[in-house]
Amino acid sequence: MAVTEQHGATVQSPGDGVAFVDGEFVPIGQARLPLLDWGFTRSDVTYDVVHVWKGSFFRLEDHLDRFQRSCEHLRLDPGYERSEIRTLLMNCVRLSGLRDAYVEMICTRGVPVPGSRDPRDCRNGFFAFAIPFVWIISPERQKEGAHLIISKVPRIPPASVDPTVKNFHWGDLTHALFEAYDRGAESAVLVDSDGNLSEGPGFNVFRVHEGNVTTPGGTVLEGITRQTVRELCEELGIPFASKSITPDELRDADEVFISSTAGGVMPVTRVDGRVYGNGRPGPLTTRIRDLYWRKHEAGWHATPVDYELP
């Protein structure tokens, strides 16, 4: 399906964001989904999120790679070629005028033919939007470090829902978030069926101990920012490994931090009430975070948005 510039002509007051829906660009507040789309009624959907910082996408091709893999895994066809999806995302950002943005691409199972419950009868749908940048942990809160809990809510088993494919099955994650709020924390880390750490709502978690950085391996989302942390550790000469981590090992860490497209590298200073160091972001976490933002600002893995296109 061709991408044409005429789609953007009707966008008005786009400052809050722009969406691509049913082949048209519209202000985010006017975006609508079909009520019977299985992406809505059954969470039969995959998505990916990439951010724009200072007018450039960060690791756009890596996010497109993962989105393509997820679609193939779920037997979804977005109906657009990779180059067209790239252009649609670019146009969402360009039309919004946002220099710092949270950009999401979505492929749904779609609406079935009347009377059918066969997923093969659905026409898959593609949607995208760009809104102002989203932080899992606000910059102000990061100065002190986030407070997390290790949730009593177990992660959905990977045999049921593959966590390496981004999905809308957030029931366990949302339940864990409410538990965190009830316990005075900002967010939570969930454990898997073996009792080891998995991930949090929209982020990967890292343990720093005796100068080494580890993160849960196995069946967790292979976060793009998680991959970035690995690369930064290699550059800094910090040993890095993906492995099983128990809740007690996280509580006994020297430092803890999390990573996400929605915020980069973010320090944690308390888990289950246990305070790390002096209650401020740790030195190794700070080195990794500072390098992340220095390289980010310098255009590392950047794909600029052309805001001047007609």
mmCIF file of C-alpha atoms in Angstrom:
data_model
loop_
_atom_site.group_PDB
_atom_site.id
_atom_site.type_symbol
_atom_site.label_atom_id
_atom_site.label_comp_id
_atom_site.label_asym_id
_atom_site.label_seq_id
_atom_site.Cartn_x
_atom_site.Cartn_y
_atom_site.Cartn_z
ATOM 1 C CA MET A 1 0.000 0.000 0.000
ATOM 2 C CA ALA A 2 1.532 3.286 -1.091
ATOM 3 C CA VAL A 3 2.188 6.100 1.353
ATOM 4 C CA THR A 4 1.111 9.482 -0.004
ATOM 5 C CA GLU A 5 1.605 12.951 1.434
ATOM 6 C CA GLN A 6 -2.061 13.856 0.957
ATOM 7 C CA HIS A 7 -2.876 11.846 4.093
ATOM 8 C CA GLY A 8 -1.320 14.581 6.233
ATOM 9 C CA ALA A 9 -3.313 17.437 4.767
ATOM 10 C CA THR A 10 -6.218 17.244 7.222
ATOM 11 C CA VAL A 11 -4.175 17.086 10.424
ATOM 12 C CA GLN A 12 -5.055 20.016 12.690
ATOM 13 C CA SER A 13 -3.587 21.008 16.081
ATOM 14 C CA PRO A 14 -1.167 18.068 16.119
ATOM 15 C CA GLY A 15 0.920 19.166 19.119
ATOM 16 C CA ASP A 16 -0.466 16.434 21.390
ATOM 17 C CA GLY A 17 0.357 13.804 18.805
ATOM 18 C CA VAL A 18 -0.588 12.337 15.448
ATOM 19 C CA ALA A 19 -1.949 8.887 14.581
ATOM 20 C CA PHE A 20 -2.146 6.867 11.389
ATOM 21 C CA VAL A 21 -5.517 5.082 11.246
ATOM 22 C CA ASP A 22 -7.356 3.601 8.256
ATOM 23 C CA GLY A 23 -4.868 5.093 5.827
ATOM 24 C CA GLU A 24 -5.154 8.637 7.187
ATOM 25 C CA PHE A 25 -3.141 10.830 9.540
ATOM 26 C CA VAL A 26 -5.317 12.382 12.246
ATOM 27 C CA PRO A 27 -4.760 14.247 15.528
ATOM 28 C CA ILE A 28 -4.246 11.707 18.302
ATOM 29 C CA GLY A 29 -7.495 12.728 19.988
ATOM 30 C CA GLN A 30 -9.454 11.766 16.874
ATOM 31 C CA ALA A 31 -7.890 8.319 16.402
ATOM 32 C CA ARG A 32 -10.456 5.497 16.511
ATOM 33 C CA LEU A 33 -10.208 1.704 16.366
ATOM 34 C CA PRO A 34 -12.915 -0.676 15.074
ATOM 35 C CA LEU A 35 -14.810 -1.969 18.115
ATOM 36 C CA LEU A 36 -14.794 -5.565 16.842
ATOM 37 C CA ASP A 37 -11.071 -5.687 16.071
ATOM 38 C CA TRP A 38 -9.618 -8.707 17.854
ATOM 39 C CA GLY A 39 -6.687 -6.545 18.874
ATOM 40 C CA PHE A 40 -9.188 -4.817 21.168
ATOM 41 C CA THR A 41 -11.524 -7.677 22.097
ATOM 42 C CA ARG A 42 -8.913 -10.456 22.423
ATOM 43 C CA SER A 43 -5.543 -8.718 22.839
ATOM 44 C CA ASP A 44 -4.606 -10.436 19.564
ATOM 45 C CA VAL A 45 -1.992 -7.899 18.605
ATOM 46 C CA THR A 46 1.676 -7.061 18.571
ATOM 47 C CA TYR A 47 3.363 -3.701 18.743
ATOM 48 C CA ASP A 48 6.688 -1.973 19.139
ATOM 49 C CA VAL A 49 7.761 1.367 20.548
ATOM 50 C CA VAL A 50 10.652 3.509 19.376
ATOM 51 C CA HIS A 51 11.517 6.944 20.672
ATOM 52 C CA VAL A 52 12.583 10.179 19.040
ATOM 53 C CA TRP A 53 15.037 12.396 20.883
ATOM 54 C CA LYS A 54 16.119 15.844 19.678
ATOM 55 C CA GLY A 55 14.556 15.171 16.311
ATOM 56 C CA SER A 56 16.025 11.727 15.628
ATOM 57 C CA PHE A 57 14.761 8.173 16.038
ATOM 58 C CA PHE A 58 16.932 5.973 18.260
ATOM 59 C CA ARG A 59 17.689 2.501 16.899
ATOM 60 C CA LEU A 60 14.766 2.638 14.486
ATOM 61 C CA GLU A 61 15.980 -0.290 12.380
ATOM 62 C CA ASP A 62 16.342 -2.508 15.453
ATOM 63 C CA HIS A 63 12.747 -1.763 16.427
ATOM 64 C CA LEU A 64 11.541 -2.460 12.896
ATOM 65 C CA ASP A 65 13.428 -5.771 12.978
ATOM 66 C CA ARG A 66 11.719 -6.801 16.212
ATOM 67 C CA PHE A 67 8.301 -5.684 14.971
ATOM 68 C CA GLN A 68 8.729 -7.779 11.841
ATOM 69 C CA ARG A 69 9.762 -10.832 13.872
ATOM 70 C CA SER A 70 6.777 -10.383 16.182
ATOM 71 C CA CYS A 71 4.345 -10.137 13.277
ATOM 72 C CA GLU A 72 5.777 -13.279 11.708
ATOM 73 C CA HIS A 73 5.590 -15.150 15.017
ATOM 74 C CA LEU A 74 1.900 -14.295 15.452
ATOM 75 C CA ARG A 75 1.051 -14.786 11.756
ATOM 76 C CA LEU A 76 0.144 -11.151 11.325
ATOM 77 C CA ASP A 77 0.606 -9.098 8.169
ATOM 78 C CA PRO A 78 0.619 -5.315 8.676
ATOM 79 C CA GLY A 79 -0.101 -4.774 4.978
ATOM 80 C CA TYR A 80 2.841 -2.438 4.502
ATOM 81 C CA GLU A 81 6.422 -3.049 3.494
ATOM 82 C CA ARG A 82 9.165 -2.228 5.968
ATOM 83 C CA SER A 83 10.129 0.913 4.031
ATOM 84 C CA GLU A 84 6.504 2.073 4.074
ATOM 85 C CA ILE A 85 6.208 1.535 7.832
ATOM 86 C CA ARG A 86 9.392 3.542 8.300
ATOM 87 C CA THR A 87 7.867 6.373 6.252
ATOM 88 C CA LEU A 88 4.579 6.223 8.175
ATOM 89 C CA LEU A 89 6.406 6.538 11.495
ATOM 90 C CA MET A 90 8.480 9.405 10.129
ATOM 91 C CA ASN A 91 5.337 11.181 8.959
ATOM 92 C CA CYS A 92 3.599 10.746 12.316
ATOM 93 C CA VAL A 93 6.515 12.521 13.965
ATOM 94 C CA ARG A 94 6.934 15.129 11.233
ATOM 95 C CA LEU A 95 3.257 16.071 11.226
ATOM 96 C CA SER A 96 3.185 16.261 15.026
ATOM 97 C CA GLY A 97 6.201 18.566 15.089
ATOM 98 C CA LEU A 98 7.452 16.731 18.175
ATOM 99 C CA ARG A 99 11.228 16.712 18.722
ATOM 100 C CA ASP A 100 11.041 14.287 21.665
ATOM 101 C CA ALA A 101 8.439 11.613 21.034
ATOM 102 C CA TYR A 102 7.118 8.186 21.958
ATOM 103 C CA VAL A 103 6.255 6.416 18.702
ATOM 104 C CA GLU A 104 4.271 3.191 18.525
ATOM 105 C CA MET A 105 3.500 0.825 15.650
ATOM 106 C CA ILE A 106 0.713 -1.734 16.068
ATOM 107 C CA CYS A 107 -0.513 -4.713 14.070
ATOM 108 C CA THR A 108 -3.855 -6.210 15.100
ATOM 109 C CA ARG A 109 -5.622 -9.396 14.061
ATOM 110 C CA GLY A 110 -8.411 -7.205 12.748
ATOM 111 C CA VAL A 111 -12.146 -7.663 12.290
ATOM 112 C CA PRO A 112 -13.431 -11.105 11.222
ATOM 113 C CA VAL A 113 -16.081 -11.636 8.605
ATOM 114 C CA PRO A 114 -19.574 -11.633 10.185
ATOM 115 C CA GLY A 115 -20.307 -14.817 12.101
ATOM 116 C CA SER A 116 -16.754 -16.181 11.931
ATOM 117 C CA ARG A 117 -14.495 -17.044 14.846
ATOM 118 C CA ASP A 118 -11.660 -18.139 12.559
ATOM 119 C CA PRO A 119 -8.566 -15.888 12.842
ATOM 120 C CA ARG A 120 -7.792 -16.648 9.210
ATOM 121 C CA ASP A 121 -10.923 -14.725 8.275
ATOM 122 C CA CYS A 122 -9.620 -11.503 9.813
ATOM 123 C CA ARG A 123 -8.071 -8.709 7.803
ATOM 124 C CA ASN A 124 -5.087 -7.593 9.851
ATOM 125 C CA GLY A 125 -4.825 -3.919 10.730
ATOM 126 C CA PHE A 126 -1.900 -1.513 11.069
ATOM 127 C CA PHE A 127 -1.883 1.603 13.212
ATOM 128 C CA ALA A 128 0.796 4.026 14.379
ATOM 129 C CA PHE A 129 1.059 7.132 16.497
ATOM 130 C CA ALA A 130 3.494 9.674 17.886
ATOM 131 C CA ILE A 131 2.912 11.437 21.212
ATOM 132 C CA PRO A 132 5.178 13.465 23.515
ATOM 133 C CA PHE A 133 8.039 11.493 25.084
ATOM 134 C CA VAL A 134 7.007 9.172 27.922
ATOM 135 C CA TRP A 135 9.153 8.451 30.995
ATOM 136 C CA ILE A 136 8.665 5.302 33.072
ATOM 137 C CA ILE A 137 10.534 7.125 35.839
ATOM 138 C CA SER A 138 10.511 10.926 35.628
ATOM 139 C CA PRO A 139 13.855 12.764 35.337
ATOM 140 C CA GLU A 140 13.154 14.393 38.697
ATOM 141 C CA ARG A 141 12.586 11.026 40.374
ATOM 142 C CA GLN A 142 15.712 9.610 38.778
ATOM 143 C CA LYS A 143 17.837 12.073 40.739
ATOM 144 C CA GLU A 144 16.906 10.140 43.886
ATOM 145 C CA GLY A 145 16.440 6.778 42.196
ATOM 146 C CA ALA A 146 13.281 4.744 41.766
ATOM 147 C CA HIS A 147 11.677 2.547 44.411
ATOM 148 C CA LEU A 148 10.626 -0.924 43.232
ATOM 149 C CA ILE A 149 9.085 -4.000 44.753
ATOM 150 C CA ILE A 150 9.430 -7.641 43.809
ATOM 151 C CA SER A 151 5.820 -8.476 43.109
ATOM 152 C CA LYS A 152 3.873 -11.417 44.441
ATOM 153 C CA VAL A 153 2.177 -11.546 41.034
ATOM 154 C CA PRO A 154 3.869 -14.161 38.807
ATOM 155 C CA ARG A 155 4.664 -13.407 35.191
ATOM 156 C CA ILE A 156 2.406 -15.065 32.610
ATOM 157 C CA PRO A 157 4.122 -18.367 31.664
ATOM 158 C CA PRO A 158 6.061 -18.144 28.384
ATOM 159 C CA ALA A 159 4.405 -21.345 27.187
ATOM 160 C CA SER A 160 1.131 -19.396 27.181
ATOM 161 C CA VAL A 161 2.258 -15.945 26.012
ATOM 162 C CA ASP A 162 5.744 -15.537 24.532
ATOM 163 C CA PRO A 163 7.293 -12.540 26.346
ATOM 164 C CA THR A 164 9.871 -12.062 23.581
ATOM 165 C CA VAL A 165 6.980 -10.867 21.383
ATOM 166 C CA LYS A 166 5.603 -7.507 22.520
ATOM 167 C CA ASN A 167 1.929 -7.914 23.311
ATOM 168 C CA PHE A 168 -1.029 -6.358 25.098
ATOM 169 C CA HIS A 169 -1.383 -9.134 27.698
ATOM 170 C CA TRP A 170 -0.691 -6.720 30.542
ATOM 171 C CA GLY A 171 -2.996 -8.201 33.184
ATOM 172 C CA ASP A 172 -0.121 -9.471 35.325
ATOM 173 C CA LEU A 173 1.932 -6.307 34.821
ATOM 174 C CA THR A 174 -0.953 -4.004 35.722
ATOM 175 C CA HIS A 175 -1.790 -6.094 38.801
ATOM 176 C CA ALA A 176 1.853 -5.804 39.880
ATOM 177 C CA LEU A 177 1.789 -2.037 39.343
ATOM 178 C CA PHE A 178 -1.169 -1.649 41.681
ATOM 179 C CA GLU A 179 0.655 -3.768 44.240
ATOM 180 C CA ALA A 180 3.662 -1.447 43.924
ATOM 181 C CA TYR A 181 1.519 1.657 44.407
ATOM 182 C CA ASP A 182 -0.152 0.120 47.446
ATOM 183 C CA ARG A 183 3.299 -0.492 48.922
ATOM 184 C CA GLY A 184 4.579 3.016 48.215
ATOM 185 C CA ALA A 185 6.794 2.157 45.236
ATOM 186 C CA GLU A 186 6.869 3.399 41.639
ATOM 187 C CA SER A 187 6.909 0.028 39.911
ATOM 188 C CA ALA A 188 7.492 -3.698 40.256
ATOM 189 C CA VAL A 189 9.613 -6.583 39.035
ATOM 190 C CA LEU A 190 7.790 -9.864 38.443
ATOM 191 C CA VAL A 191 9.155 -13.376 38.894
ATOM 192 C CA ASP A 192 8.763 -16.299 36.519
ATOM 193 C CA SER A 193 7.340 -19.748 37.234
ATOM 194 C CA ASP A 194 10.749 -20.890 38.545
ATOM 195 C CA GLY A 195 10.887 -18.064 41.070
ATOM 196 C CA ASN A 196 13.561 -16.097 39.207
ATOM 197 C CA LEU A 197 13.278 -12.470 38.185
ATOM 198 C CA SER A 198 11.765 -11.721 34.795
ATOM 199 C CA GLU A 199 10.956 -8.091 33.985
ATOM 200 C CA GLY A 200 8.778 -5.146 34.938
ATOM 201 C CA PRO A 201 5.952 -3.259 33.228
ATOM 202 C CA GLY A 202 7.789 -1.967 30.174
ATOM 203 C CA PHE A 203 11.352 -2.385 31.396
ATOM 204 C CA ASN A 204 14.267 -4.767 31.916
ATOM 205 C CA VAL A 205 16.061 -4.894 35.267
ATOM 206 C CA PHE A 206 19.805 -5.085 36.006
ATOM 207 C CA ARG A 207 21.844 -6.126 39.030
ATOM 208 C CA VAL A 208 25.263 -4.649 39.788
ATOM 209 C CA HIS A 209 27.453 -6.732 42.085
ATOM 210 C CA GLU A 210 31.216 -6.567 42.584
ATOM 211 C CA GLY A 211 31.653 -4.570 39.392
ATOM 212 C CA ASN A 212 29.598 -6.942 37.217
ATOM 213 C CA VAL A 213 26.279 -6.233 35.515
ATOM 214 C CA THR A 214 23.747 -9.035 35.107
ATOM 215 C CA THR A 215 20.200 -9.078 33.786
ATOM 216 C CA PRO A 216 17.589 -11.848 33.710
ATOM 217 C CA GLY A 217 18.048 -14.134 30.733
ATOM 218 C CA GLY A 218 15.819 -16.752 29.201
ATOM 219 C CA THR A 219 12.234 -15.891 28.409
ATOM 220 C CA VAL A 220 12.136 -12.126 28.860
ATOM 221 C CA LEU A 221 11.661 -9.359 26.336
ATOM 222 C CA GLU A 222 14.912 -8.760 24.509
ATOM 223 C CA GLY A 223 14.704 -5.021 25.022
ATOM 224 C CA ILE A 224 16.419 -2.729 22.549
ATOM 225 C CA THR A 225 17.665 -0.556 25.412
ATOM 226 C CA ARG A 226 18.775 -3.762 27.176
ATOM 227 C CA GLN A 227 20.888 -4.458 24.091
ATOM 228 C CA THR A 228 22.181 -0.888 24.305
ATOM 229 C CA VAL A 229 23.227 -1.427 27.930
ATOM 230 C CA ARG A 230 25.196 -4.496 26.857
ATOM 231 C CA GLU A 231 27.031 -2.416 24.244
ATOM 232 C CA LEU A 232 27.739 0.379 26.731
ATOM 233 C CA CYS A 233 29.140 -2.101 29.247
ATOM 234 C CA GLU A 234 31.445 -3.514 26.578
ATOM 235 C CA GLU A 235 32.674 -0.003 25.778
ATOM 236 C CA LEU A 236 33.272 0.738 29.462
ATOM 237 C CA GLY A 237 34.964 -2.609 30.103
ATOM 238 C CA ILE A 238 32.262 -3.714 32.540
ATOM 239 C CA PRO A 239 31.550 -7.480 32.607
ATOM 240 C CA PHE A 240 27.992 -8.175 31.455
ATOM 241 C CA ALA A 241 25.931 -11.370 31.479
ATOM 242 C CA SER A 242 22.351 -12.563 31.007
ATOM 243 C CA LYS A 243 21.530 -15.195 33.612
ATOM 244 C CA SER A 244 18.999 -16.320 36.185
ATOM 245 C CA ILE A 245 18.704 -13.891 39.099
ATOM 246 C CA THR A 246 16.788 -14.673 42.273
ATOM 247 C CA PRO A 247 14.851 -12.070 44.259
ATOM 248 C CA ASP A 248 17.366 -12.358 47.111
ATOM 249 C CA GLU A 249 20.245 -11.706 44.719
ATOM 250 C CA LEU A 250 18.574 -8.502 43.566
ATOM 251 C CA ARG A 251 17.945 -7.382 47.132
ATOM 252 C CA ASP A 252 21.614 -8.050 47.957
ATOM 253 C CA ALA A 253 22.954 -6.159 44.927
ATOM 254 C CA ASP A 254 25.382 -3.263 45.186
ATOM 255 C CA GLU A 255 23.296 -1.276 42.694
ATOM 256 C CA VAL A 256 20.137 -1.790 40.649
ATOM 257 C CA PHE A 257 18.905 -0.042 37.529
ATOM 258 C CA ILE A 258 16.297 -0.524 34.812
ATOM 259 C CA SER A 259 16.192 0.201 31.093
ATOM 260 C CA SER A 260 13.431 1.091 28.658
ATOM 261 C CA THR A 261 12.740 2.943 25.435
ATOM 262 C CA ALA A 262 10.620 5.147 27.713
ATOM 263 C CA GLY A 263 13.496 6.680 29.651
ATOM 264 C CA GLY A 264 16.774 4.976 28.763
ATOM 265 C CA VAL A 265 18.905 3.876 31.726
ATOM 266 C CA MET A 266 17.232 4.674 35.055
ATOM 267 C CA PRO A 267 18.660 4.166 38.562
ATOM 268 C CA VAL A 268 16.894 2.279 41.348
ATOM 269 C CA THR A 269 17.805 3.002 44.961
ATOM 270 C CA ARG A 270 15.295 0.864 46.842
ATOM 271 C CA VAL A 271 13.808 -2.615 46.347
ATOM 272 C CA ASP A 272 11.322 -3.992 48.886
ATOM 273 C CA GLY A 273 12.459 -1.282 51.281
ATOM 274 C CA ARG A 274 16.140 -2.233 51.030
ATOM 275 C CA VAL A 275 18.184 0.927 50.342
ATOM 276 C CA TYR A 276 21.233 0.662 48.088
ATOM 277 C CA GLY A 277 24.403 2.551 48.915
ATOM 278 C CA ASN A 278 23.582 5.945 50.342
ATOM 279 C CA GLY A 279 20.158 6.077 48.750
ATOM 280 C CA ARG A 280 21.464 7.851 45.650
ATOM 281 C CA PRO A 281 22.184 6.479 42.152
ATOM 282 C CA GLY A 282 25.259 4.243 42.319
ATOM 283 C CA PRO A 283 28.595 5.037 40.620
ATOM 284 C CA LEU A 284 28.509 2.264 38.031
ATOM 285 C CA THR A 285 24.879 2.964 37.154
ATOM 286 C CA THR A 286 25.765 6.630 36.761
ATOM 287 C CA ARG A 287 28.651 5.822 34.405
ATOM 288 C CA ILE A 288 26.404 3.725 32.181
ATOM 289 C CA ARG A 289 23.569 6.248 32.224
ATOM 290 C CA ASP A 290 25.860 9.210 31.504
ATOM 291 C CA LEU A 291 27.491 7.417 28.576
ATOM 292 C CA TYR A 292 24.067 6.474 27.238
ATOM 293 C CA TRP A 293 22.951 10.102 27.122
ATOM 294 C CA ARG A 294 26.286 11.457 25.848
ATOM 295 C CA LYS A 295 26.238 9.059 22.913
ATOM 296 C CA HIS A 296 22.531 9.649 22.425
ATOM 297 C CA GLU A 297 23.038 13.412 22.188
ATOM 298 C CA ALA A 298 25.944 12.851 19.767
ATOM 299 C CA GLY A 299 23.738 10.974 17.286
ATOM 300 C CA TRP A 300 24.574 7.357 18.124
ATOM 301 C CA HIS A 301 22.199 4.946 16.312
ATOM 302 C CA ALA A 302 20.230 8.018 15.178
ATOM 303 C CA THR A 303 17.873 8.337 12.205
ATOM 304 C CA PRO A 304 16.981 12.031 11.739
ATOM 305 C CA VAL A 305 13.422 13.124 11.011
ATOM 306 C CA ASP A 306 13.066 15.524 8.076
ATOM 307 C CA TYR A 307 10.582 18.058 9.408
ATOM 308 C CA GLU A 308 10.866 20.226 6.278
ATOM 309 C CA LEU A 309 9.248 17.821 3.811
ATOM 310 C CA PRO A 310 6.248 19.417 2.045
#
